[in-house]
Coordinates of C-alpha atoms and ligand atoms in Angstrom, one line a residue:
X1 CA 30.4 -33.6 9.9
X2 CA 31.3 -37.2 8.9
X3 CA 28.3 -38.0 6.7
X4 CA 28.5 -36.7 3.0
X5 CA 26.4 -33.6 2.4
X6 CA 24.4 -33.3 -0.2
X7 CA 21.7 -30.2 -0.5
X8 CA 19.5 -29.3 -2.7
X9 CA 18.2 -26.1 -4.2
X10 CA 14.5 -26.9 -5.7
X11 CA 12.5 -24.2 -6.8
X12 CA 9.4 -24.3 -8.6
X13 CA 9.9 -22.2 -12.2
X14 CA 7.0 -20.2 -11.5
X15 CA 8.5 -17.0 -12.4
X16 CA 11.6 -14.9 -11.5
X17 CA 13.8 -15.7 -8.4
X18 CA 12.8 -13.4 -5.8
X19 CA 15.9 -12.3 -3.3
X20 CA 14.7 -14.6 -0.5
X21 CA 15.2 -17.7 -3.3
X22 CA 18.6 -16.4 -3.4
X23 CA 19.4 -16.5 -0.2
X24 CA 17.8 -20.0 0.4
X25 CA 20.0 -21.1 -2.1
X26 CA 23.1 -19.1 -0.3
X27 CA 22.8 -21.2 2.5
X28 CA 22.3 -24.0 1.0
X29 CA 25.5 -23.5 -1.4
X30 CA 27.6 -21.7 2.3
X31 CA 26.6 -25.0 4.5
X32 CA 27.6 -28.1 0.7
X33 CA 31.1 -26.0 0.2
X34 CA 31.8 -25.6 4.7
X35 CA 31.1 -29.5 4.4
X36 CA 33.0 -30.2 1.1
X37 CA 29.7 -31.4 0.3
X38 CA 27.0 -31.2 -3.0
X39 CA 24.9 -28.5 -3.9
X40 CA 22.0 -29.6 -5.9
X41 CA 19.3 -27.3 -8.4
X42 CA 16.5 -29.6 -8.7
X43 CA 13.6 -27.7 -11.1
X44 CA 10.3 -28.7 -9.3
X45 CA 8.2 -28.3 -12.5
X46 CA 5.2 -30.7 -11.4
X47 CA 2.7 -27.9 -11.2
X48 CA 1.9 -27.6 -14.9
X49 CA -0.7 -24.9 -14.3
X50 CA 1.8 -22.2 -12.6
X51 CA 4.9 -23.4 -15.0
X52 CA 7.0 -20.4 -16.9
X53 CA 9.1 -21.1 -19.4
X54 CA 11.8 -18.7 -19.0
X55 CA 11.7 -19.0 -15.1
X56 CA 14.0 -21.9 -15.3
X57 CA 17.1 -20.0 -17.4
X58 CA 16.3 -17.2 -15.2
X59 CA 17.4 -19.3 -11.7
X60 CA 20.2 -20.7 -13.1
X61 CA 21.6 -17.1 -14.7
X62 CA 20.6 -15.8 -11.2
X63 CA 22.8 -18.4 -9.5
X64 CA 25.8 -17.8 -12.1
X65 CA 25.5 -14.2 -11.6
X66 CA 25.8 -14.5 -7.8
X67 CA 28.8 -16.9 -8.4
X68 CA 27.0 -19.4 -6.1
X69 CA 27.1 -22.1 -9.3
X70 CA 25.5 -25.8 -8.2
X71 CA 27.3 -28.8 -8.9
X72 CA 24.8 -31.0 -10.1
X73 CA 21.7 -30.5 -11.5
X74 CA 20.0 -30.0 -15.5
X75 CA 22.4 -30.0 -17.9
X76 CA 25.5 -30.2 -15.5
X77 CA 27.1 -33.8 -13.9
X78 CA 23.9 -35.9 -14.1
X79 CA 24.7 -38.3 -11.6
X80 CA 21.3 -38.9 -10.0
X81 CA 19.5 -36.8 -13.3
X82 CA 17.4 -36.0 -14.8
X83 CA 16.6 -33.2 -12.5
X84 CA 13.6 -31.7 -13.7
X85 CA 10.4 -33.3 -12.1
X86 CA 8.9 -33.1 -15.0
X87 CA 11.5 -35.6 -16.6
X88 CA 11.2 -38.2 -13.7
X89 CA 7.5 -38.1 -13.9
X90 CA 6.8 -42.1 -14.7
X91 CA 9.4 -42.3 -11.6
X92 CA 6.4 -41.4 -9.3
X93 CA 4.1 -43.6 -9.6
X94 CA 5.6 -46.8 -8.1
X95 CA 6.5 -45.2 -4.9
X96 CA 2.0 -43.9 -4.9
X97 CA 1.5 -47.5 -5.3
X98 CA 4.1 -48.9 -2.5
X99 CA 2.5 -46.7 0.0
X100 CA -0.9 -48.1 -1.4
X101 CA -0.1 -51.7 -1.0
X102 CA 1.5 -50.8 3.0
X103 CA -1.8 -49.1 3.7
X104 CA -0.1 -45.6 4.5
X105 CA -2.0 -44.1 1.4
X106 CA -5.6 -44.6 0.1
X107 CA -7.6 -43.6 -3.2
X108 CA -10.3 -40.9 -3.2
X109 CA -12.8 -40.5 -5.5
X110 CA -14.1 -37.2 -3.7
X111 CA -15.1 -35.0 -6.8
X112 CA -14.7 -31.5 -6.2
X113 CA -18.4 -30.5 -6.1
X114 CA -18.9 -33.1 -3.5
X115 CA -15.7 -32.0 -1.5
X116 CA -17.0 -28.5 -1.7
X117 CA -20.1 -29.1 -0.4
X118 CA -19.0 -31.2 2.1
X119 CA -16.7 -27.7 3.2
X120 CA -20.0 -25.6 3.6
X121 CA -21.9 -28.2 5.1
X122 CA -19.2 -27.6 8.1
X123 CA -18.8 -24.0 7.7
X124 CA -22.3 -23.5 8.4
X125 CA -21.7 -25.5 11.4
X126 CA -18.9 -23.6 12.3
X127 CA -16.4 -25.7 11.5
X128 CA -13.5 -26.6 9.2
X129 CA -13.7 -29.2 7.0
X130 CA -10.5 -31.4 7.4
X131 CA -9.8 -34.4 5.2
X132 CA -8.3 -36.6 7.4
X133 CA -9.1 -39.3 10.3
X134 CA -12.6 -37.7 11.8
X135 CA -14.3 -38.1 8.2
X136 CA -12.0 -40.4 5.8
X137 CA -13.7 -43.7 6.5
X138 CA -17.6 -42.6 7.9
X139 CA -19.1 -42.7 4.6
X140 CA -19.3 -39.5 3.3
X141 CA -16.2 -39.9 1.6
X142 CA -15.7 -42.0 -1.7
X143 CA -12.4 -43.6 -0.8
X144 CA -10.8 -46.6 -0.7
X145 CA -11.1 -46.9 2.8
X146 CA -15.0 -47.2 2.4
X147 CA -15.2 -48.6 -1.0
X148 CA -14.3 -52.3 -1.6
X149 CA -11.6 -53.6 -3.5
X150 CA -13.6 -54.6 -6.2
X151 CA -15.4 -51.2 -6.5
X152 CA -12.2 -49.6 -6.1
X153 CA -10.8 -51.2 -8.9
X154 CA -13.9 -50.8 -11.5
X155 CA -13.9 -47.3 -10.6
X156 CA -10.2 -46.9 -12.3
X157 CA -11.1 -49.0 -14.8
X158 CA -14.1 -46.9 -16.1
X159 CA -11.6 -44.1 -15.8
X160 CA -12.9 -42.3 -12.6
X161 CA -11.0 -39.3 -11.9
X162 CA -8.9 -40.0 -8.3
X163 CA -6.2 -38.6 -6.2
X164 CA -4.4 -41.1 -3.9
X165 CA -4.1 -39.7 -0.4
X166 CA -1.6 -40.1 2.6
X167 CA -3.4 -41.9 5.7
X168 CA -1.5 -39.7 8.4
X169 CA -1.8 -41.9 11.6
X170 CA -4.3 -41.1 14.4
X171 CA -3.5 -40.0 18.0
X172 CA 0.4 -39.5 17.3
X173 CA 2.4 -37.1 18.7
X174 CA 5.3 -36.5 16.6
X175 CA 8.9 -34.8 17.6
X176 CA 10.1 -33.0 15.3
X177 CA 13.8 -31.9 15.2
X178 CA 14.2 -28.0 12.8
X179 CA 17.9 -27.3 12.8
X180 CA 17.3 -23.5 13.5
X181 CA 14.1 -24.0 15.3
X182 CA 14.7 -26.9 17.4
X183 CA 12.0 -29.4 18.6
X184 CA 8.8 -29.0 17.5
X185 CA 6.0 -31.2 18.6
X186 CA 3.3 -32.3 16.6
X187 CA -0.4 -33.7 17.4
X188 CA -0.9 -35.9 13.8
X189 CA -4.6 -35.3 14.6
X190 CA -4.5 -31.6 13.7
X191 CA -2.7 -32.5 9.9
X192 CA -5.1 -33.0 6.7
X193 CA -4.4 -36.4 4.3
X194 CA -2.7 -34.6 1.7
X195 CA -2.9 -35.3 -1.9
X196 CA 0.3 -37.5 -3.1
X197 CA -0.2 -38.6 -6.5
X198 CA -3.1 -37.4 -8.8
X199 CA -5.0 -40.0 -11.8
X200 CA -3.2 -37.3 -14.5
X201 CA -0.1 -39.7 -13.5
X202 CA 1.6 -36.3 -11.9
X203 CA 2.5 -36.5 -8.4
X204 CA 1.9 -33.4 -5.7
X205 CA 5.1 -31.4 -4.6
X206 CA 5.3 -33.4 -1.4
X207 CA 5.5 -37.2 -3.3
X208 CA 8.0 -36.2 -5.8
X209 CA 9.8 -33.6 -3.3
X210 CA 10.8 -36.6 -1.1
X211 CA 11.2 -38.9 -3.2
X212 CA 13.6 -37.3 -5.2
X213 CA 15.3 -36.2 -2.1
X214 CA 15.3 -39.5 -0.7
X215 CA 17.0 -41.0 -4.3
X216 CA 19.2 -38.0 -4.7
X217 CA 20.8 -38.7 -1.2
X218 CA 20.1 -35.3 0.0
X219 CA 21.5 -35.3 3.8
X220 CA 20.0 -31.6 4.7
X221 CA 16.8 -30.0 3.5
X222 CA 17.4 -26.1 3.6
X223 CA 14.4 -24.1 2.7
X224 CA 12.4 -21.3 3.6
X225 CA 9.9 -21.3 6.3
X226 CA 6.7 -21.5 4.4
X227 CA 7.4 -25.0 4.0
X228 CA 7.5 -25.5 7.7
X229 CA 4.0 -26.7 8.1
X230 CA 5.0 -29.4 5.4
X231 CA 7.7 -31.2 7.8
X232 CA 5.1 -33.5 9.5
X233 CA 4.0 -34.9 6.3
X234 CA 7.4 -35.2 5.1
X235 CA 9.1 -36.9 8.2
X236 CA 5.5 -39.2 8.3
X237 CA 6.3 -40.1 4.2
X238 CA 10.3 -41.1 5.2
X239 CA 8.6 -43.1 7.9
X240 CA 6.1 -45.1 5.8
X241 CA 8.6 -45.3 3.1
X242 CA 11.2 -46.6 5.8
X243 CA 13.9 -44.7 4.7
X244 CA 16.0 -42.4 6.8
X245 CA 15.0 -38.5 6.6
X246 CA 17.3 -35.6 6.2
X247 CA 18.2 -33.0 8.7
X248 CA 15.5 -30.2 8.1
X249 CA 16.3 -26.3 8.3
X250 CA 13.5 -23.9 7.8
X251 CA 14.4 -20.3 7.2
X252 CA 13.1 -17.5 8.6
X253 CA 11.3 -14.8 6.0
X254 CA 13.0 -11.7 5.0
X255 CA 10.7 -8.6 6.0
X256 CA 9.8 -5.6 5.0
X257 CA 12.0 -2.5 5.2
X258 CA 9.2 -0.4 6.9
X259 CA 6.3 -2.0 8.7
X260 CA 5.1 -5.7 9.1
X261 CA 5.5 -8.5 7.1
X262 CA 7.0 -10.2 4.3
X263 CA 9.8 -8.3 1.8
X264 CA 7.3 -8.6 -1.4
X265 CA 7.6 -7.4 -5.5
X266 CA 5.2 -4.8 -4.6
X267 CA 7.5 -3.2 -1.9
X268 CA 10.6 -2.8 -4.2
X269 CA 8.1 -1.4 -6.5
X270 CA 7.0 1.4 -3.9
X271 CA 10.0 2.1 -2.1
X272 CA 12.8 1.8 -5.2
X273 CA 14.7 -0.8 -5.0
X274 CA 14.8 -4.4 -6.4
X275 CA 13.8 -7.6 -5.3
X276 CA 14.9 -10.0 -8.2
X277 CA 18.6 -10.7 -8.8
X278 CA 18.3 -9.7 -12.3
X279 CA 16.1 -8.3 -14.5
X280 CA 13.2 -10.0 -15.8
X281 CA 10.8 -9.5 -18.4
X282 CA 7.1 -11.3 -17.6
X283 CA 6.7 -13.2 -20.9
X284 CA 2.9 -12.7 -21.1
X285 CA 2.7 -8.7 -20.3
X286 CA 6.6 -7.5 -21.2
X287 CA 6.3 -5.7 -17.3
X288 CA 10.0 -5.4 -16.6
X289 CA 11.4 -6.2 -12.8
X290 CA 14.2 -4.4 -11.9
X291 CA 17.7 -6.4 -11.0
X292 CA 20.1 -6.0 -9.0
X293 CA 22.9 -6.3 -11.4
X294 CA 21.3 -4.5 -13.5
X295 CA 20.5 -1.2 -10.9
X296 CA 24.4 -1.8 -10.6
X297 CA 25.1 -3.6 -7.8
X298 CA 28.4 -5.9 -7.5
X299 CA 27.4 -9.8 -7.0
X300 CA 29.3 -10.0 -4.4
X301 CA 28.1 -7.6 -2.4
X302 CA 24.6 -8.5 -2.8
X303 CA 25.7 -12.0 -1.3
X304 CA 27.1 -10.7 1.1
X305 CA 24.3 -8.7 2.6
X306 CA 21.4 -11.8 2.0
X307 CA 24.1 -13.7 4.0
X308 CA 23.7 -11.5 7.1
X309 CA 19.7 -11.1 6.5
X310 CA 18.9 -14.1 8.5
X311 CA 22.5 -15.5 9.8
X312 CA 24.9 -13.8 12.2
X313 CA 29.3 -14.6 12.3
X314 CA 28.5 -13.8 16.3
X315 CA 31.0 -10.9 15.6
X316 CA 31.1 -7.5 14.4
X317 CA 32.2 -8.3 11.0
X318 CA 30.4 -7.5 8.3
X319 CA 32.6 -7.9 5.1
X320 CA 32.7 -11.1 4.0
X321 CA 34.6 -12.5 0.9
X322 CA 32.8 -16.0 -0.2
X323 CA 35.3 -17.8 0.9
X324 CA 34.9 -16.1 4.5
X325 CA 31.3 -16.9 4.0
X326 CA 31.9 -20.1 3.7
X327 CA 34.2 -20.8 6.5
X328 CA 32.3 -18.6 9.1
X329 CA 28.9 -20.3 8.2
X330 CA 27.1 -22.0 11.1
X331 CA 23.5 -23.5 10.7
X332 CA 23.3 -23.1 14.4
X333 CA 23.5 -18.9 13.8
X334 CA 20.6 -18.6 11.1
X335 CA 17.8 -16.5 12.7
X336 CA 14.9 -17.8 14.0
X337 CA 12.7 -14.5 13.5
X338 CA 12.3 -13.0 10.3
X339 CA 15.4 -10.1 8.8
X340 CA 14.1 -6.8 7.7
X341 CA 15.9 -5.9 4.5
X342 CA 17.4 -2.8 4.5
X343 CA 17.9 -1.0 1.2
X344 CA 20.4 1.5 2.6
X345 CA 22.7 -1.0 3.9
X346 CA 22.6 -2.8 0.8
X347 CA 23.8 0.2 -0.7
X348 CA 26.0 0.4 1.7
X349 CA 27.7 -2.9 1.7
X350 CA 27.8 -2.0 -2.3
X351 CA 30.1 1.0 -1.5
X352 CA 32.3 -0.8 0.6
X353 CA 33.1 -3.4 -1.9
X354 CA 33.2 -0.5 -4.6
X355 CA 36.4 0.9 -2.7
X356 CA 37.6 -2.3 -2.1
X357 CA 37.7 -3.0 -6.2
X358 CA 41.2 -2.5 -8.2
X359 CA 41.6 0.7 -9.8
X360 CA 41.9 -1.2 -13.1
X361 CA 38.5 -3.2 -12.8
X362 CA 36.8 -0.2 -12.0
X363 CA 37.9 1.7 -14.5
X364 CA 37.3 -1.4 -17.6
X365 CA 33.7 -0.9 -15.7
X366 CA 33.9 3.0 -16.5
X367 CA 34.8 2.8 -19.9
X368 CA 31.8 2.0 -21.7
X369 CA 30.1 4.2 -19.4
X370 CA 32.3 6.7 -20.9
X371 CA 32.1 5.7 -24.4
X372 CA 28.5 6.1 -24.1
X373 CA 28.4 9.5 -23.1
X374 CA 30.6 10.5 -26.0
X375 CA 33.7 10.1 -24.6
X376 CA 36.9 8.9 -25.3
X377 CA 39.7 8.8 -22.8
X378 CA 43.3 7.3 -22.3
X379 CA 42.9 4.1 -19.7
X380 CA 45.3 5.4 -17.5
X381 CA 43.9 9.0 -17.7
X382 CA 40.4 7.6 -16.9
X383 CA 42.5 5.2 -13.7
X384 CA 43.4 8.1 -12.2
X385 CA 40.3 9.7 -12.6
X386 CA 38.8 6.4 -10.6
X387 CA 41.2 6.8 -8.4
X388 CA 39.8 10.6 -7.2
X389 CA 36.4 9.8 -7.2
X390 CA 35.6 6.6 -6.1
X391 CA 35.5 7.0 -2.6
X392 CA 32.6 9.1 -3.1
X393 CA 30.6 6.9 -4.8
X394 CA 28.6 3.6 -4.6
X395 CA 27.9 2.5 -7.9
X396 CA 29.9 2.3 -10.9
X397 CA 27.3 4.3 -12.7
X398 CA 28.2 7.6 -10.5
X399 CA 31.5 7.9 -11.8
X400 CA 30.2 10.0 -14.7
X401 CA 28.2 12.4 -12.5
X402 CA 31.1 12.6 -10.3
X403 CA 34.0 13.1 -12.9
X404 CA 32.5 14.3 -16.1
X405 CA 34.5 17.9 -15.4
X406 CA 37.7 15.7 -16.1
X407 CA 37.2 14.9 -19.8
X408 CA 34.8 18.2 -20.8
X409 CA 34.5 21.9 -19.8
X410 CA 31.6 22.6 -17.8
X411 CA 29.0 24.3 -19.9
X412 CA 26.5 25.9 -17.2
X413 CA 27.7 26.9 -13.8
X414 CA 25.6 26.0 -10.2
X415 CA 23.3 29.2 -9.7
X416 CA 23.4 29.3 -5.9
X417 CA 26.9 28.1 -5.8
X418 CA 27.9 30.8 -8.3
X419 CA 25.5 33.8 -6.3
X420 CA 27.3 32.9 -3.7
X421 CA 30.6 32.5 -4.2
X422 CA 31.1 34.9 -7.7
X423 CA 31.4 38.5 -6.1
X424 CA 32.1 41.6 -8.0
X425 CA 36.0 41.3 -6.6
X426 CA 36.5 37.9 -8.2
X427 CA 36.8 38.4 -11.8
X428 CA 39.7 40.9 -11.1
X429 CA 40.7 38.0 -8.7
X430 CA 40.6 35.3 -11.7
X431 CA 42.7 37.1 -13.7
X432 CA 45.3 37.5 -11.8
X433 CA 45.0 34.1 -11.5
X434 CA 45.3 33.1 -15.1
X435 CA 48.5 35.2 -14.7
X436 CA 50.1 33.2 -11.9
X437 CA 49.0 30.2 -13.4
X438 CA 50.8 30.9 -16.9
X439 CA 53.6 31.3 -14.6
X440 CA 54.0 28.3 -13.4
X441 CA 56.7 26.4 -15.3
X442 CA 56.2 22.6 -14.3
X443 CA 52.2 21.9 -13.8
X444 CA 52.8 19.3 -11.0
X445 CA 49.9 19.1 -8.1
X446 CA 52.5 20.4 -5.7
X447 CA 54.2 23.3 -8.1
X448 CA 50.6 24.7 -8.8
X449 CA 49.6 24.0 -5.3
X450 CA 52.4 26.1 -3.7
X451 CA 52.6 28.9 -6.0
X452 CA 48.5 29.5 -6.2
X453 CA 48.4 29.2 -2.1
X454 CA 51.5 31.1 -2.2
X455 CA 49.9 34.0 -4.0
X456 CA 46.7 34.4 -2.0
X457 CA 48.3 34.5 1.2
X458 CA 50.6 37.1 -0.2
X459 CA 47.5 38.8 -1.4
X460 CA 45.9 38.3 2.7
X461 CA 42.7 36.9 1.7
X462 CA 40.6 34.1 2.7
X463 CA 41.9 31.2 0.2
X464 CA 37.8 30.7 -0.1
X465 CA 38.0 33.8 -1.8
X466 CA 40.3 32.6 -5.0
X467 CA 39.0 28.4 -4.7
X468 CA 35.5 28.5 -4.4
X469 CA 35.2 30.3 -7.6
X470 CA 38.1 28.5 -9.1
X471 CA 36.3 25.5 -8.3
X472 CA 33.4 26.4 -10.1
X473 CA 35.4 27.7 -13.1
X474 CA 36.9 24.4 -13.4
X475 CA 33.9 22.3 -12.3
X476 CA 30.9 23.8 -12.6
X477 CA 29.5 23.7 -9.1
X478 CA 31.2 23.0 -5.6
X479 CA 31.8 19.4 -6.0
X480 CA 34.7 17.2 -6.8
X481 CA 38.2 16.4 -5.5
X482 CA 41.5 18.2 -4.3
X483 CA 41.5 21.0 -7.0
X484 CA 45.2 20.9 -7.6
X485 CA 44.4 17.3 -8.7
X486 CA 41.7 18.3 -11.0
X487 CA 44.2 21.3 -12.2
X488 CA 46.7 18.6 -12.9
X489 CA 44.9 16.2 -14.5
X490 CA 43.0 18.5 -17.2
X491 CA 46.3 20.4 -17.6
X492 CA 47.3 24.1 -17.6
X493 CA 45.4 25.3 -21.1
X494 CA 42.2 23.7 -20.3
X495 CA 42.3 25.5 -16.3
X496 CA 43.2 28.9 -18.3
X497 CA 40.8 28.2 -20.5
X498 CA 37.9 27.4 -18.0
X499 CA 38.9 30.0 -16.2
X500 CA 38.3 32.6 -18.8
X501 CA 35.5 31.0 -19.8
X502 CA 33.9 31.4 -16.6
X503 CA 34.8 34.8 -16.4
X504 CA 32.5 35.4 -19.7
X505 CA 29.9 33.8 -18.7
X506 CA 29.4 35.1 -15.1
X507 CA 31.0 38.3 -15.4
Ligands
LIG1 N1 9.5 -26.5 -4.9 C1 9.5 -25.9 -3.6 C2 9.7 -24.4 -3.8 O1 9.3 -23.9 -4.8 C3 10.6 -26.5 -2.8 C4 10.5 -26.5 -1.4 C5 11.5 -27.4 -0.7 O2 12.7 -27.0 -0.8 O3 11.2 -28.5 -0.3 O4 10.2 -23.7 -3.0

């Protein structure tokens, strides 16, 4: 791509970043870095009305968490700043008036009694009311397309509230060019005049969205697909404006797990899992949303599944580092039908880069968890630990239900486990065992491993016999890794000891 890319990420802080945000800014942050381009947050803060204030913090923490960061926007290389809308407000109106004075925009005076009546007049016809070419100029309508100049203008001056319409051209067909969806055609006679700028001096989402695209030299619009039906009215304002539009990519929705229909808040809710990046509180009622990073997912993999939900490599690969992410990304292979989310494979793709995590990450991760359940360990004690049971888990926060038996003695023993595998032989059995045990000179995994093995077949019983209830001596239930390992790492006292102990309690 010769041209410079520049994209833009420009969400409205209307509350917490839902995971379909994310991944509209994923792309938008894969397809700048393929194209050593720009990637732009732009805070779309017209809409005073629907405006949060700790929305904003929220994206930008979101985007730092998922170590997609952008290069310009608030507080960060102001180049073509401010980039909150609410900052460039005064910037607005001059571009309402130019389309004024070319006649692509009009004033209306409608009030919104009169606009709702007008809207039942026509239901009770059957119809829809559509402000645009079949009513704008016949009269009903107080616009400046009926009005005269003069009235027009007395009508501001007495402080009249107005809104300045687009005049969409009649009897146009337009050709629209989607980079995922491809050519879409367009009769202009089926699209409303929608509102630009409104007498409060603020302009609508669709004035200021391509304005500000338009001055900060944004090459590709990458967005999600409920602002498709938008793109008429936004290629129509570049025309009227005469300046050259962006390439336009409109992303499919992410679905729901089960069913039909779009992934929403309320589905995470019911079927336990997150939609929101990170947690967030709800100012106004202190409800909590769950996070990702906070349910104890890595970043990265979390990027790495939204990447596939909606955009395929056209291999089989499915682990991708970011930096494979951004080499492998293709505008041309983002979906055009919507991606069910699927929690398992999230959880999935969190396991595989949980394995794929250094031994000493993992266990700096660990620590506190350990600290907090009252324990204190040597690092390279706890390392090894990690190292036995991480393949068997998927979060970091499993490690202690996994691996507790390492740094404490099991206090209560797995009743069906223990009914089944304590007989009336095996105390006799686990005595003899202490014995061979205190025998064993040098308490390496292979010493103790040869001379217990050694033992039982001497002794011509099924090793199940001597391990299952030396595994539950030693961990409580029938769970864990190699025993020998375990054996190793708490030492010879502590196996005698659990051992006996187990013998006590289960007779
Ligand atoms: N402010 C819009 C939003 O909240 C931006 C849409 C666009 O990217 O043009 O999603």
């Amino acid at each position: 791509m010769s041209e410079n890319v520049r994209v833009r990420f420009a969400p409205s802080p209307t509350g917490p970043l839902h995971m379909g945000g994310v991944r509209t800014a994923l792309y938008n942050y894969l397809f700048a870095k393929k194209h050593n381009g720009t990637f732009v947050l732009r805070i779309e803060d017209t809409d005073q009305t629907r405006y949060v204030a700790n929305a904003e913090q929220y994206i930008i923490d979101a985007l730092e968490w998922c170590n997609i960061p952008f290069d310009e926007g608030p507080g960060k290389n102001e180049k073509f700043g401010p980039y909150r809308q609410s900052e460039r407000k005064d910037l607005y109106k001059q571009y309402a008036e130019e389309l004024l004075a070319k006649g692509w925009a009009y004033y209306a005076f409608d009030t919104p009694e009169g606009l709702d009546a007008l809207r039942k007049e026509h239901e009770a016809e059957g119809k829809t009311f559509i402000y645009n070419w079949h009513n704008r100029a016949k009269g009903k309508l107080v616009n400046s397309l009926v009005l005269s100049e003069e009235e027009v203008q007395e009508k501001i001056n007495a402080g009249e509230k107005y809104v300045v319409r687009f005049k969409t051209p009649q009897d146009e067909t337009l050709i629209l060019q989607d980079e995922v969806r491809g050519t879409i055609k367009i009769d202009t006679n089926t699209l409303d005049d929608k509102v630009l700028f409104k007498s409060d001096g603020m302009p609508t989402y669709h004035l200021a969205n391509i304005v500000d695209d338009h001055l900060m030299q944004i090459s590709h619009v990458i967005r999600g697909e409920e602002w498709l039906p938008s793109l008429p009215l936004h290629t129509l304002l570049y025309q009227a404006f005469g300046w050259e539009a962006p390439k336009f990519a409109h992303l499919s929705l992410i679905l729901k797990p089960v069913g039909k229909g779009k992934l929403s808040k309320r589905d995470g809710d019911k079927l336990g899992f997150p939609v929101f990046p990170l947690e967030y509180t709800n100012e106004k009622t202190g409800d909590v949303s769950r996070g990702y990073k906070e349910d104890g997912y890595f970043s990265d993999a979390f990027i790495n599944m939204l990447a596939l939900l909606g955009w395929n490599p056209g291999t089989e690969q499915e682990l991708f580092s970011l930096e494979e992410l951004i080499e492998a990304f293709d505008l041309a292979r983002v979906s055009k039908s919507g991606a069910k989310f699927s929690p398992d494979k999230t959880k999935w793709f969190n396991q595989q880069y949980l394995q794929q995590k250094s031994e000493e990450e993992l266990t700096d991760l660990f620590l506190p968890i350990l600290e907090s359940n009252g324990v204190t360990s040597n690092t390279d004690f706890v390392q090894k630990v990690v190292s036995l049971i991480k393949e068997r888990a998927v979060f970091v926060q499993d490690f202690w239900e996994l691996s507790n038996f390492f740094f404490q003695d099991p206090t209560e023993y797995d009743a069906k486990a223990s009914k089944k595998q304590w007989k009336e032989t095996t105390p006799a059995l686990m005595e003899e065992l202490v014995t061979i045990i205190e025998g064993i000179e040098d308490f390496s995994v292979e010493n103790a491993q040869n001379d217990i093995k050694g033992w039982i077949t001497s002794k011509e019983i099924g090793f199940g016999k001597v391990m299952q209830p030396l595994r539950l001596s030693l961990v409580g239930k029938l769970a864990g890794p190699d025993l020998f390992e375990i054996m190793n790492m708490i030492g010879k006292e502590a196996t005698i000891t659990r051992i006996k102990n187990a013998i006590a309690n289960l007779g």
